[in-house]
Each structure stands twice: as structure tokens, then as C-alpha cells.
Coordinates of C-alpha atoms in Angstrom, one line a residue:
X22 CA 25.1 -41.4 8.9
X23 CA 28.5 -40.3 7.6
X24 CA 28.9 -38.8 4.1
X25 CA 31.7 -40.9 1.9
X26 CA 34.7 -39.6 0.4
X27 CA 33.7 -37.8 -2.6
X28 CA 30.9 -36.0 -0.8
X29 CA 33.2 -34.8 1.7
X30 CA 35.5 -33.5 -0.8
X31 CA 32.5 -31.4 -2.6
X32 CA 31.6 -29.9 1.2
X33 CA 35.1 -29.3 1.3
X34 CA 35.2 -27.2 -2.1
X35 CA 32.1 -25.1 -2.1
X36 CA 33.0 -21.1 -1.4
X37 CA 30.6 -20.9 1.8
X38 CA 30.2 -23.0 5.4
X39 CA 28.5 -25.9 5.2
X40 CA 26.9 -28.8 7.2
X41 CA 24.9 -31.7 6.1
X42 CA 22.9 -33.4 8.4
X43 CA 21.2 -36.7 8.3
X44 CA 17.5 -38.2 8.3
X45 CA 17.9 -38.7 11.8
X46 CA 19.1 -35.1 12.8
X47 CA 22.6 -36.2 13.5
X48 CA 25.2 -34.4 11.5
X49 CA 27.1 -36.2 8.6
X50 CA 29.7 -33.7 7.9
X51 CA 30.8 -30.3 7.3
X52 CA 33.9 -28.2 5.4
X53 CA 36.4 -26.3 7.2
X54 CA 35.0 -23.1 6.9
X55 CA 31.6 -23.9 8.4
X56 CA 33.9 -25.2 11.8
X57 CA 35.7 -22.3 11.6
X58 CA 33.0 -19.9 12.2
X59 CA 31.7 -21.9 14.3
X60 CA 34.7 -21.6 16.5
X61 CA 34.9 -18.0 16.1
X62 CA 30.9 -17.8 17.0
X63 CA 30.0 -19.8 20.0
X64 CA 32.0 -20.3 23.0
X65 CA 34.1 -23.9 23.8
X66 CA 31.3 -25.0 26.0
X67 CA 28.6 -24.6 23.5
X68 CA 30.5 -25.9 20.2
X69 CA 28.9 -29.3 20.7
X70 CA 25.5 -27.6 19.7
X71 CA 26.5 -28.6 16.4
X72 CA 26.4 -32.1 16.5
X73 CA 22.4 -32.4 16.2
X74 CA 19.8 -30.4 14.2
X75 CA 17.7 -30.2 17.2
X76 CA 20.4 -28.5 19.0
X77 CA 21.8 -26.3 16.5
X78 CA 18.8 -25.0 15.2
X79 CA 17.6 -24.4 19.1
X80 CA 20.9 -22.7 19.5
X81 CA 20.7 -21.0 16.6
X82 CA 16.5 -19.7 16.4
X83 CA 16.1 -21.4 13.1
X84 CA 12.9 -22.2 12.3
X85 CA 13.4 -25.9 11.7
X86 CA 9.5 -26.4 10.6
X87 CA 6.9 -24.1 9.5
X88 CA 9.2 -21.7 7.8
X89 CA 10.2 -21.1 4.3
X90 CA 13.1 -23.1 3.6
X91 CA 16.2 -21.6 2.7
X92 CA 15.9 -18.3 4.3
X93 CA 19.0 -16.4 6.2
X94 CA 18.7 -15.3 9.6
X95 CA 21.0 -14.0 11.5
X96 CA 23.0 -14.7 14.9
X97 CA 24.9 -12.6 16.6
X98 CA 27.4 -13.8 19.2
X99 CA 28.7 -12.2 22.4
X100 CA 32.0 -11.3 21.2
X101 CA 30.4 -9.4 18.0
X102 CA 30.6 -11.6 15.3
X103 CA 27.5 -12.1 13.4
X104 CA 26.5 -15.0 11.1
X105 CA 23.4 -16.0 8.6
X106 CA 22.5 -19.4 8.6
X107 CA 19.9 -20.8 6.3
X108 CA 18.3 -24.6 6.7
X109 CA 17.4 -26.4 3.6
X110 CA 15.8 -29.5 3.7
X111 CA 16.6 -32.6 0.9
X112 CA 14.0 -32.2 -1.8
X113 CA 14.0 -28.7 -1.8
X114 CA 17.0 -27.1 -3.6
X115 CA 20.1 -27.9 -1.1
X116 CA 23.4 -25.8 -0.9
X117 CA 25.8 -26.5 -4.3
X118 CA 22.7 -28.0 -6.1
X119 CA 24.2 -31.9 -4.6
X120 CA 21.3 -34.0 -3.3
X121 CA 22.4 -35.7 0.3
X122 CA 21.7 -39.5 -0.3
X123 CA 18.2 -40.8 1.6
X124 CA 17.2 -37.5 2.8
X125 CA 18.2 -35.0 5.4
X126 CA 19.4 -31.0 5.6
X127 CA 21.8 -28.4 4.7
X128 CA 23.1 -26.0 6.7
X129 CA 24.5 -22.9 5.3
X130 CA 26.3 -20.2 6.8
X131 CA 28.3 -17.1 6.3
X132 CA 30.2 -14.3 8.0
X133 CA 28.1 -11.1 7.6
X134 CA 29.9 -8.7 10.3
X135 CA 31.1 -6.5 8.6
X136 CA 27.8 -6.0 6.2
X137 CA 25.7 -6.1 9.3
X138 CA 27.9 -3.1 10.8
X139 CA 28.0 -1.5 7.5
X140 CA 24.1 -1.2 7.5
X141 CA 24.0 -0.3 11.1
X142 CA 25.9 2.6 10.6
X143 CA 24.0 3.4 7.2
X144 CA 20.5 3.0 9.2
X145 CA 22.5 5.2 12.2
X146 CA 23.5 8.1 10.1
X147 CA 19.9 8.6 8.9
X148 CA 18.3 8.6 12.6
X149 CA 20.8 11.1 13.3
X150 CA 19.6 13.2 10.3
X151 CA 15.7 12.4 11.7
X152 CA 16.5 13.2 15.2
X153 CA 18.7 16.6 14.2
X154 CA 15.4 18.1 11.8
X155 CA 13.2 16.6 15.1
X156 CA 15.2 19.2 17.2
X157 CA 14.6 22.2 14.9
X158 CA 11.2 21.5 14.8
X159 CA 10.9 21.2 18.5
X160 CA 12.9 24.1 18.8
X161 CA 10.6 26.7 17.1
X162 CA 7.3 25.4 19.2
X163 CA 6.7 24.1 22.6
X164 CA 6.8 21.1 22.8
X165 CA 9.6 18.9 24.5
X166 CA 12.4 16.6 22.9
X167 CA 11.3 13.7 25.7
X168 CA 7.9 14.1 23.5
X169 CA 9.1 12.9 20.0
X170 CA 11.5 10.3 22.2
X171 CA 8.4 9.1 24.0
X172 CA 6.4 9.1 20.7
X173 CA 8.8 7.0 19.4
X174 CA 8.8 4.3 21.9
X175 CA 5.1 4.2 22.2
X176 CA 4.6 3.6 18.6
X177 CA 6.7 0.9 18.2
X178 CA 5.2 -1.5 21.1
X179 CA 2.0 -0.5 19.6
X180 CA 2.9 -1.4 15.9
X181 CA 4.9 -4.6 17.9
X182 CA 1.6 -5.8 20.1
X183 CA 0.0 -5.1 17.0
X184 CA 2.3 -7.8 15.3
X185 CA 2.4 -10.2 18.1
X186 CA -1.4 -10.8 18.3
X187 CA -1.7 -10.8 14.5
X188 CA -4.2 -8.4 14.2
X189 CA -2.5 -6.4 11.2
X190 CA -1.9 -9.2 8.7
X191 CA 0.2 -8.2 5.7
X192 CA 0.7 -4.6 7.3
X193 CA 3.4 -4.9 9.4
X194 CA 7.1 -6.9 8.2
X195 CA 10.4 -6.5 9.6
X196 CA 10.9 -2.8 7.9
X197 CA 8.1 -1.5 9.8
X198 CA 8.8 -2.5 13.1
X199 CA 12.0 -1.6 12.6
X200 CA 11.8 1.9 11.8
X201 CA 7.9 3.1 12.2
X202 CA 9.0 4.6 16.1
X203 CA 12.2 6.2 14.6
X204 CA 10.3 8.0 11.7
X205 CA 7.7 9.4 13.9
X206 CA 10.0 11.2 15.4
X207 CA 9.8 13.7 12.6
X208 CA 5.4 13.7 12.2
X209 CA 5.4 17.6 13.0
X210 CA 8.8 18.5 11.2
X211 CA 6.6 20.6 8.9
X212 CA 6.2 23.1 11.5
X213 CA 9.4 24.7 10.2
X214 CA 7.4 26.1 7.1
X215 CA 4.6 27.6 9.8
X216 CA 5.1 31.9 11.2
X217 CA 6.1 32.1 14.6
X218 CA 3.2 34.5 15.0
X219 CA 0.9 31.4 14.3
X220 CA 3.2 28.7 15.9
X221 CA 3.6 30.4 19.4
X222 CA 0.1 32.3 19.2
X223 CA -0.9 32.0 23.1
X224 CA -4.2 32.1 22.4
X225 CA -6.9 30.4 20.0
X226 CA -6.4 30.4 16.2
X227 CA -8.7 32.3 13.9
X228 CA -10.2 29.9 11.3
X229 CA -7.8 31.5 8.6
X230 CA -4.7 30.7 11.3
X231 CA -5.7 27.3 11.7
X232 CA -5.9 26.6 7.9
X233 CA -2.3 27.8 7.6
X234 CA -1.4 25.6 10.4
X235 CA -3.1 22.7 8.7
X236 CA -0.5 23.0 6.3
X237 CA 2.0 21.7 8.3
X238 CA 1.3 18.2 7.5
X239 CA 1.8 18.5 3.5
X240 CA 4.9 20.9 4.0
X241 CA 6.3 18.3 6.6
X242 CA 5.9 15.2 3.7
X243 CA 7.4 17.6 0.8
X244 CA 10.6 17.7 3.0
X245 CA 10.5 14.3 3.7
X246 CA 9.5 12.9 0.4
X247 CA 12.8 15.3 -1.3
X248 CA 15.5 13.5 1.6
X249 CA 13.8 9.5 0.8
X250 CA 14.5 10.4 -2.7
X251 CA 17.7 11.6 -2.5
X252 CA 18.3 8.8 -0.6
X253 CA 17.4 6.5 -3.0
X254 CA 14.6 5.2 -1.1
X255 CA 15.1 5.3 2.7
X256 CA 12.7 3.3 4.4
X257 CA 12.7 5.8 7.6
X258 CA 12.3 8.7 5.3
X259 CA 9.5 7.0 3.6
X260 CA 7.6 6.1 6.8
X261 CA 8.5 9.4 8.5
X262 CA 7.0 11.1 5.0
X263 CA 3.7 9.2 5.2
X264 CA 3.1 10.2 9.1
X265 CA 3.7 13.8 8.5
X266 CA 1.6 14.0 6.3
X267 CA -1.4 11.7 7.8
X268 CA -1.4 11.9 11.3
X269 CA -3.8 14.4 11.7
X270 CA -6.3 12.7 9.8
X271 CA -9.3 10.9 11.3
X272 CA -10.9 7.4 11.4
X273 CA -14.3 8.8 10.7
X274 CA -13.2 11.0 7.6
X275 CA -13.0 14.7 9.5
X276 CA -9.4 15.6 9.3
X277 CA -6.9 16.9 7.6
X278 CA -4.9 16.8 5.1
X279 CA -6.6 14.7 2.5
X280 CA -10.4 13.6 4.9
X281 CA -9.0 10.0 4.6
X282 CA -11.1 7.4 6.5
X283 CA -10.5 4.2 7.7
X284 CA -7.9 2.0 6.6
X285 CA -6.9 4.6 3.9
X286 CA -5.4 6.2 6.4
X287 CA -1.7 4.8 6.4
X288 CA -1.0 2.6 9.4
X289 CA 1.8 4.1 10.4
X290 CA 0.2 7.7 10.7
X291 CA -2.8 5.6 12.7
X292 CA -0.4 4.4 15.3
X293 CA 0.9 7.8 15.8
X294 CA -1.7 9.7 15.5
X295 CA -2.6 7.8 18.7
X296 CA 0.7 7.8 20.4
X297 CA 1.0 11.3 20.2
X298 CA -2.4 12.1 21.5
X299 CA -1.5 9.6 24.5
X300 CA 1.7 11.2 25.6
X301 CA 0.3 15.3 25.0
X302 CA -3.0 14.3 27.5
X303 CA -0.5 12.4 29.8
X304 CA 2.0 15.1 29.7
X305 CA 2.7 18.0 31.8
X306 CA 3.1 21.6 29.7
X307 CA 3.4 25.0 30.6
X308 CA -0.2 25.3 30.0
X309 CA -1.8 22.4 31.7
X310 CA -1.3 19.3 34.5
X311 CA -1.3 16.0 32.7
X312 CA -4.1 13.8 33.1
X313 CA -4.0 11.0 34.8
X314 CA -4.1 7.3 32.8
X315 CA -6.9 6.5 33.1
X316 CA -8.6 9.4 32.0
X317 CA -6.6 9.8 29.0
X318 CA -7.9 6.1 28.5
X319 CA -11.0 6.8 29.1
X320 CA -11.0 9.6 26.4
X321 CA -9.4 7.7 23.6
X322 CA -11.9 4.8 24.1
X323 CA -14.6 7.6 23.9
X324 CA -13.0 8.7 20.6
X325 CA -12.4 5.4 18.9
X326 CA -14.1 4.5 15.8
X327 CA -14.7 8.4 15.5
X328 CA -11.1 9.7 15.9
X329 CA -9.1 6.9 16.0
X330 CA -8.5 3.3 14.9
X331 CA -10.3 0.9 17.6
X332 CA -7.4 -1.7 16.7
X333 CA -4.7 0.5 17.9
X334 CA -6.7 2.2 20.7
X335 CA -7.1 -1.7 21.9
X336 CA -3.0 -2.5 21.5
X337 CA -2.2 0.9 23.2
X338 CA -4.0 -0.6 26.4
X339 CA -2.6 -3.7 26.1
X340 CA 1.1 -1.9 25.6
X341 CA -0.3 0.2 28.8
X342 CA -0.9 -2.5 30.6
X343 CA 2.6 -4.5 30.0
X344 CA 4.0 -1.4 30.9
X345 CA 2.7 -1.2 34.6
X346 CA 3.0 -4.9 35.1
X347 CA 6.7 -4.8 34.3
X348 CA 7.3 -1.3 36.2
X349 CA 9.9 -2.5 39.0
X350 CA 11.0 0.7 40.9
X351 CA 8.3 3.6 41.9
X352 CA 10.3 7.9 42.8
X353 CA 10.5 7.0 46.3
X354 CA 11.1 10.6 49.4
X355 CA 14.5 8.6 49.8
X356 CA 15.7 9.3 45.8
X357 CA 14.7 13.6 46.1
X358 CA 17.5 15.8 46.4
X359 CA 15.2 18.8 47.3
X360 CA 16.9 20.2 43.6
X361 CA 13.8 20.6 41.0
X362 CA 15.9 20.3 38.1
X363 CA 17.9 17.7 39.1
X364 CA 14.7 15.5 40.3
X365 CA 13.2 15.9 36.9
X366 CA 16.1 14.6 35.7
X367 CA 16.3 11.2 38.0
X368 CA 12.7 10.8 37.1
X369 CA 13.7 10.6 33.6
X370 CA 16.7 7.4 34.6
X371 CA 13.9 5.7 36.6
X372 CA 11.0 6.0 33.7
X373 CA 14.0 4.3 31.3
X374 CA 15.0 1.7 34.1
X375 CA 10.9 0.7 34.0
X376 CA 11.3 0.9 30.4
X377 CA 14.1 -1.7 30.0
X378 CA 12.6 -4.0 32.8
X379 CA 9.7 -5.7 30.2
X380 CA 11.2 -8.4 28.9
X381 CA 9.7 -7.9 25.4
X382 CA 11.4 -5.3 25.7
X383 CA 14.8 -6.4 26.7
X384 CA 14.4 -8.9 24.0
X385 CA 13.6 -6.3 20.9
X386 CA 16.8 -4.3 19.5
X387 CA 14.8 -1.6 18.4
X388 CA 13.6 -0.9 22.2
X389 CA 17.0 -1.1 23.3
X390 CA 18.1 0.9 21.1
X391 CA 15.5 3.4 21.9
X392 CA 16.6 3.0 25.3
X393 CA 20.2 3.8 24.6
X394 CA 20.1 7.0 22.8
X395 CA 17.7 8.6 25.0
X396 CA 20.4 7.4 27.6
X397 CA 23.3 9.1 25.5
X398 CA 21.3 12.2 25.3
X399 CA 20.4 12.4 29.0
X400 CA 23.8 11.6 30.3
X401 CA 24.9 15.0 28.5
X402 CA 22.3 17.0 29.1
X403 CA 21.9 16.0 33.1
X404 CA 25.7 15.5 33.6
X405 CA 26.5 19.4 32.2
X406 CA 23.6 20.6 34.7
X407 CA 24.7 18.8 37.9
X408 CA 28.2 19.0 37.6
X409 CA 27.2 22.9 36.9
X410 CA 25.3 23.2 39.9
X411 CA 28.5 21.5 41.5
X412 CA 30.9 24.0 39.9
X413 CA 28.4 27.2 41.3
X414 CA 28.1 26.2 44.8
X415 CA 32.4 25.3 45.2
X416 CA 31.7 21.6 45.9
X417 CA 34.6 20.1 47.1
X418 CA 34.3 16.9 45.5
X419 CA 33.5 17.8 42.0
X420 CA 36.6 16.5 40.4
X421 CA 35.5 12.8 41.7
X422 CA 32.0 13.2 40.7
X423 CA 32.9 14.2 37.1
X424 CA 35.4 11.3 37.3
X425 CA 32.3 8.9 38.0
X426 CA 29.9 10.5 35.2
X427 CA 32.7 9.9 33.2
X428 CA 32.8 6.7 34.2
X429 CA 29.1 6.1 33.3
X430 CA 29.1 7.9 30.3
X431 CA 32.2 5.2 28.6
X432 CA 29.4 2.1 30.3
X433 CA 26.6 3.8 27.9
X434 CA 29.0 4.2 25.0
X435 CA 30.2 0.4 25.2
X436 CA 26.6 -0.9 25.3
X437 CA 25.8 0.9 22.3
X438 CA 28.4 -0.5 20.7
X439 CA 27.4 -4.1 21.2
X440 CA 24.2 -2.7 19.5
X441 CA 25.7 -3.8 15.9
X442 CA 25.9 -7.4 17.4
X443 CA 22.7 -7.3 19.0
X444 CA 21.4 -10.6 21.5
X445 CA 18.4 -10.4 24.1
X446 CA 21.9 -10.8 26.5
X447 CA 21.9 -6.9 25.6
X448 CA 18.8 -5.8 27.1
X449 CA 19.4 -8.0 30.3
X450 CA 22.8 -6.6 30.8
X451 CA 21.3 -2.8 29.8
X452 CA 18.5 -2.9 32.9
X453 CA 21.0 -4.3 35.0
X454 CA 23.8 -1.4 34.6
X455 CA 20.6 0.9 34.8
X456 CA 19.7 -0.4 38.6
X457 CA 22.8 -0.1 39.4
X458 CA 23.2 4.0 38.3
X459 CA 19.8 3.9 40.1
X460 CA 21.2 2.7 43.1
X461 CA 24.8 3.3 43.7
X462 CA 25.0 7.1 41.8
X463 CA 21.1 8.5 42.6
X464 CA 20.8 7.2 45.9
X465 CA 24.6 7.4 46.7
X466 CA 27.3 10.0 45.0
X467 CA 24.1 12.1 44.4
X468 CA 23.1 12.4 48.1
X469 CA 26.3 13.4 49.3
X470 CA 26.5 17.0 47.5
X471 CA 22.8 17.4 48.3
X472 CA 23.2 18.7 51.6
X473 CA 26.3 21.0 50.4
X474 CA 24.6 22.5 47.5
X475 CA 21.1 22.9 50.0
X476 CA 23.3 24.4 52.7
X477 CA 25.1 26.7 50.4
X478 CA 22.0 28.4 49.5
X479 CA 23.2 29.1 45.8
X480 CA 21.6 26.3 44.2
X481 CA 18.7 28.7 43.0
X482 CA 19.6 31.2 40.2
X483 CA 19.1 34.7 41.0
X484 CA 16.0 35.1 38.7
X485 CA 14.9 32.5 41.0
X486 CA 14.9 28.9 39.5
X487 CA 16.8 25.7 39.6
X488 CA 20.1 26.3 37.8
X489 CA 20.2 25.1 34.3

């Protein structure tokens, strides 16, 4: 079916892209602007795409039945630009308020790069203000930045598996999962308010100790609550504020702050208060070996339904268990350089290659993105400390190997910024450049300075560690 004349002309004068299919799915026209983004977003062997609903709406991930009609989402191409289309069908209310004759759809679209990139950079600014109160938390106690970082991650495939399996109706939306791992970065920022004489005591707390530690958690949410509302209602500050101040309390009713049970306890702060149990157990510190998974498992199933939520005990296993399934590359004798420091540091590459390599997780922008910054901040911490080492020990070569960090360093900083046009094509192309570091840098640039650095006998400080 082919619109006539006069309809054309009214596609032709309405202010947005348009296209108006047919009862069969085939399309009956569409105004200049609709086939010039289209040119601009999909690539000459694609354009036909267009031609059918079927095809277009398969091209584009609209939800052609089952969903509300009329609802934006976006696409994002692979040369940045990003649209919103929105389907209506004919008896619904369709685009300009003109019925198509004998039934069919509309399809509406519009340019939103520059509001998407506008946002991204909004949304960026305030993790960089989460992540730069994280560090002077983490600063003042003893725990690790990889902690929070880890934290992060973990809580967002547990809120996601949560999602996917439907098992948190009406808790979790699109706000949540997008910024529930980024605000618990900040759950134990109200440590800041708590003595150092408390806060680094080696030994155990006296009961009057612990209650001013306990007060962490309400310090933590004043300071958060005070930047959400200057902020005129951040939804990372918001989160980040309710897991402060909640993510020491217990299922049963026996913790602290407020001896919330249950599902009164925030589901945010439940998720965390899980996650960050997981990782301390499974984590080396100065005072303790980590414990191996499936003890730590076997303790959190032991304290479900007392100290934790069952649900998200359950969805951390199952995140667990995607984990090792997808895990593609095991620390190997062949990737040690015999340089502590520097090993710790290849582990940390290898743990974010297995990261990447789970295809939900090549598919979800937050995980990339989780991926990428921890990337950013490891490139400039490990590249300072090896091409240190280099520098100490005279290495001959160390103008080409800062050439090829540099090299790496400009890859990182071009993926991230294909993050504000974000397509599952990211994550592929991330795990990709990651094997390839993996391969070609760790188990080749890396291996040739090893056995200068080993030889020269200085790669020890003289207080008698790995150089830092």
C-alpha cells in the first residue's frame, strides 16, 4: 500500500522523521528527514532494513508486540550517532494525530546525540565525584580500591540476574540497574567521620568503640543525602545514600542502623550488603588468606534468611556460576615475570579479560563500562610502576616500551569514547583488544625486560620489596 498525495505531503511537513507502514508490514512512505537519518544511521548495505516492519523493528530492537506503544528507545550506530524510535500502531494515537487509512503503524524517529552525550557526561561527572569521596574513604582504612571496584561489579549482575529471572518485580527499572553498582561504591564513605584510633585499631573494639563505629552508616547517608540534594535529585547519590546507610543491617532484624528486617531493608543495601561480604571473605588482606569459593558459599548459604536476603544469596550463585562458565584464560607459569608487583598487576588484566568474556556481559553498557574505568585506572597505575622498575634497573629499551603503553593507553581511551554510542559491538570489540594485551604485551614486550630487570638484581627496593 502506497499513501496518496495529500498524505505524503502531511509526512512531508511534520517537524520529526517519519514512516508509515502498511497492514501488511510493508512500508507506505516516509518524509525526508526520517531517510535522512536513516542514511546517516545504518550503513549502505543495511538501509534496505527499512522497507518492512519486520525488518526494521528486528534491526532496530523495537518491541513490535507486547510492549506499550509509543515508547522511545534508543539505537545507537557504529559511527556514534544515536536515534529514538517509537512504534505506534493505527488505533492508538499515531504520530501528527492523522489516522493511516485501513490500519497499519507509525514510525517515529529523532536525532538524540547530542542529548544522549549531554547526559553521559552529566551521569560521568557524578561517578567521578562517587569514585574521588570512594578514595578518601579507602584511604583512611584498609581496605583496597579493587574492593569498592569489585563491589561494584558484583552488585550489578546480582541486581541484573535478579531482573533477568523476574524475581524482584516492581524493584528493579532501568535507574537501578543502571546505577545501583556505581553508588555502592561509596557504602562505607562515612568512615571519614570515624578516629583513626578506632578506624586502624589492630585489635578488637571495646563495646563503646564499636558503637562509634556503627555510626558510620548514618554519617555516610548525611553526606550523601546533602550532595543528592544539591544535585537536585541524583539518582546515584540517592542509591549510594540508601546503601550507606543500610548495608549493615540484617534480614533477621539484628543490625544496625535502624534493626530493619526483611524487605524493609532497601534492596539496594541487600544486594550489597551481600556483595561486600562475598568479596572481603574471598579476598586476600594483610590480616588473612582469602577463602576459597566455596567456602565463602557455603557460609553465606549458612547465613541466609538470618543475615542475608535468600533471594540475593541464590542470584549471587547463579552470577558465580556464569562467572566460571564464561572464564576463558586461567594465570598460567608461562605469564610470571618472577616480579611480585608486577604479577599482581597481570592478574588484575586477566581477572577483567574473564570479566568481559560473558556475553551478558559484553552485551550490558553498564558492565562495560565497569570494565573500562577499572582499565583506565590500571593502565596508570601499572604503567608508572613498570616503566619505573624499567627506569631503576637502566633498561635499554624503555623508550619503546613506554611508546607501546602509550599506544595502549590511546586503544582504552577510544573505546571509552564509543561508550556515549554504546552497541553490544562494544563489548565484543573490548574482550578482543583485551586478549590481545594479554597476549602480545604480557606474554611478549613483558617477557623481554624480565630477564634484564632479574639479572640486574635491582628490581627489589632496598627495604626489601617489589618496587612501587
Amino acid at each position: 500500500m502506497t499513501i496518496g498525495t495529500a498524505a505524503a505531503d502531511l509526512l512531508e511537513a511534520l517537524a520529526h522523521p517519519v514512516a508509515v507502514y502498511g497492514p501488511d508490514g510493508r512500508l507506505s512512505g516516509a518524509n525526508r528527514r526520517f531517510r535522512d537519518l536513516w542514511a546517516r544511521l545504518v550503513a549502505p548495505e543495511d538501509r534496505w532494513r527499512h522497507e518492512g516492519l519486520g525488518a526494521i523493528t528486528a534491526f532496530l530492537g523495537l518491541p513490535r508486540v507486547g510492549g506499550p506503544p509509543g515508547v522511545f528507545h534508543d539505537f545507537a550506530s557504529p559511527t556514534g550517532t544515536i536515534a529514538a524510535f517509537a512504534l505506534t500502531p493505527v488505533g492508538g494515537t499515531p504520530v501528527g494525530g492523522t489516522p493511516v487509512a485501513g490500519g497499519g503503524w507509525t514510525l517515529c524517529g529523532q536525532d538524540v546525540t547530542a542529548q544522549r552525550r549531554g547526559e553521559r557526561m552529566a551521569e560521568r561527572s557524578q561517578k567521578i565525584a562517587l569514585v574521588a569521596l570512594a578514595d578518601l574513604a579507602e584511604h583512611r582504612d584498609n581496605e583496597t580500591g579493587e574492593h569498592v571496584l569489585r563491589v561494584a561489579r558484583l552488585a550489578h549482575e546480582i541486581a541484573r540476574r535478579l531482573w533477568q529471572t523476574g524475581r524482584c518485580a516492581g524493584g528493579i527499572d532501568d535507574d537501578f540497574l543502571r546505577h545501583v553498582g556505581v553508588a555502592s561504591i561509596l557504602h562505607d564513605v562515612g568512615k571519614v567521620s570515624i578516629s583513626d584510633a578506632i578506624l586502624l585499631k589492630p585489635g578488637a573494639l571495646t563495646p563503646q568503640e564499636r558503637a562509634v563505629m556503627e555510626t558510620h552508616t548514618a554519617s555516610g547517608a548525611q553526606i550523601l543525602r546533602k550532595a543528592d540534594a544539591m544535585l537536585a535529585g541524583s539518582p546515584q547519590f540517592r542509591f549510594a545514600a540508601a546503601i550507606a546507610e543500610h548495608h549493615h543491617e540484617r534480614w533477621d532484624g539484628t543490625g544496625y542502623p535502624h534493626g530493619l528486617a526483611g524487605e524493609a531493608i532497601p534492596l539496594a543495601a541487600r544486594i550489597v550488603g551481600v556483595a561486600d561480604v562475598y568479596d572481603a571473605l574471598s579476598s586476600r588482606r594483610p590480616y588473612k588468606e582469602p577463602w576459597p569459593q566455596d567456602k565463602v558459599l557455603a557460609y553465606l548459604r549458612d547465613q541466609a534468611g538470618r543475615h542475608f536476603d535468600p533471594m540475593v544469596v541464590d542470584a549471587l550463585q547463579e552470577v558465580l556460576a556464569a562467572r566460571n562458565a564464561a572464564r576463558t584464560i586461567e594465570w598460567t607459569a608461562e605469564m610470571e615475570t618472577g616480579i611480585p608487583d608486577i604479577d599482581a598487576d597481570h592478574r588484575v588484566l586477566l581477572a577483567l579479560v574473564n570479566q568481559i568474556a560473558d556475553r551478558d556481559n559484553q552485551g550490558d553498557r553498564v558492565a562495560v563500562e565497569f570494565v573500562l574505568d577499572e582499565l583506565l585506572g590500571y593502565t596508570a597505575l601499572h604503567f608508572a610502576r613498570e616503566e619505573e622498575l624499567l627506569a631503576r634497573v637502566g633498561y635499554p629499551d624503555l623508550d619503546h616500551h613506554q611508546a607501546v603503553h602509550r599506544a595502549l593507553l590511546d586503544e582504552v581511551r577510544g573505546l571509552q569514547r564509543r561508550m556515549a554510542a554504546f552497541t553490544p559491538g562494544l563489548g565484543d570489540a573490548l574482550h578482543r583488544f583485551l586478549g590481545h594485551w594479554l597476549t602480545s604485551h604480557i606474554l611478549g614486550e613483558d617477557q623481554q625486560y624480565v630477564p634484564y630487570a632479574l639479572s640486574a638484581g635491582r628490581a627489589v627496593t632496598p627495604c626489601g620489596t617489589t618496587c612501587s
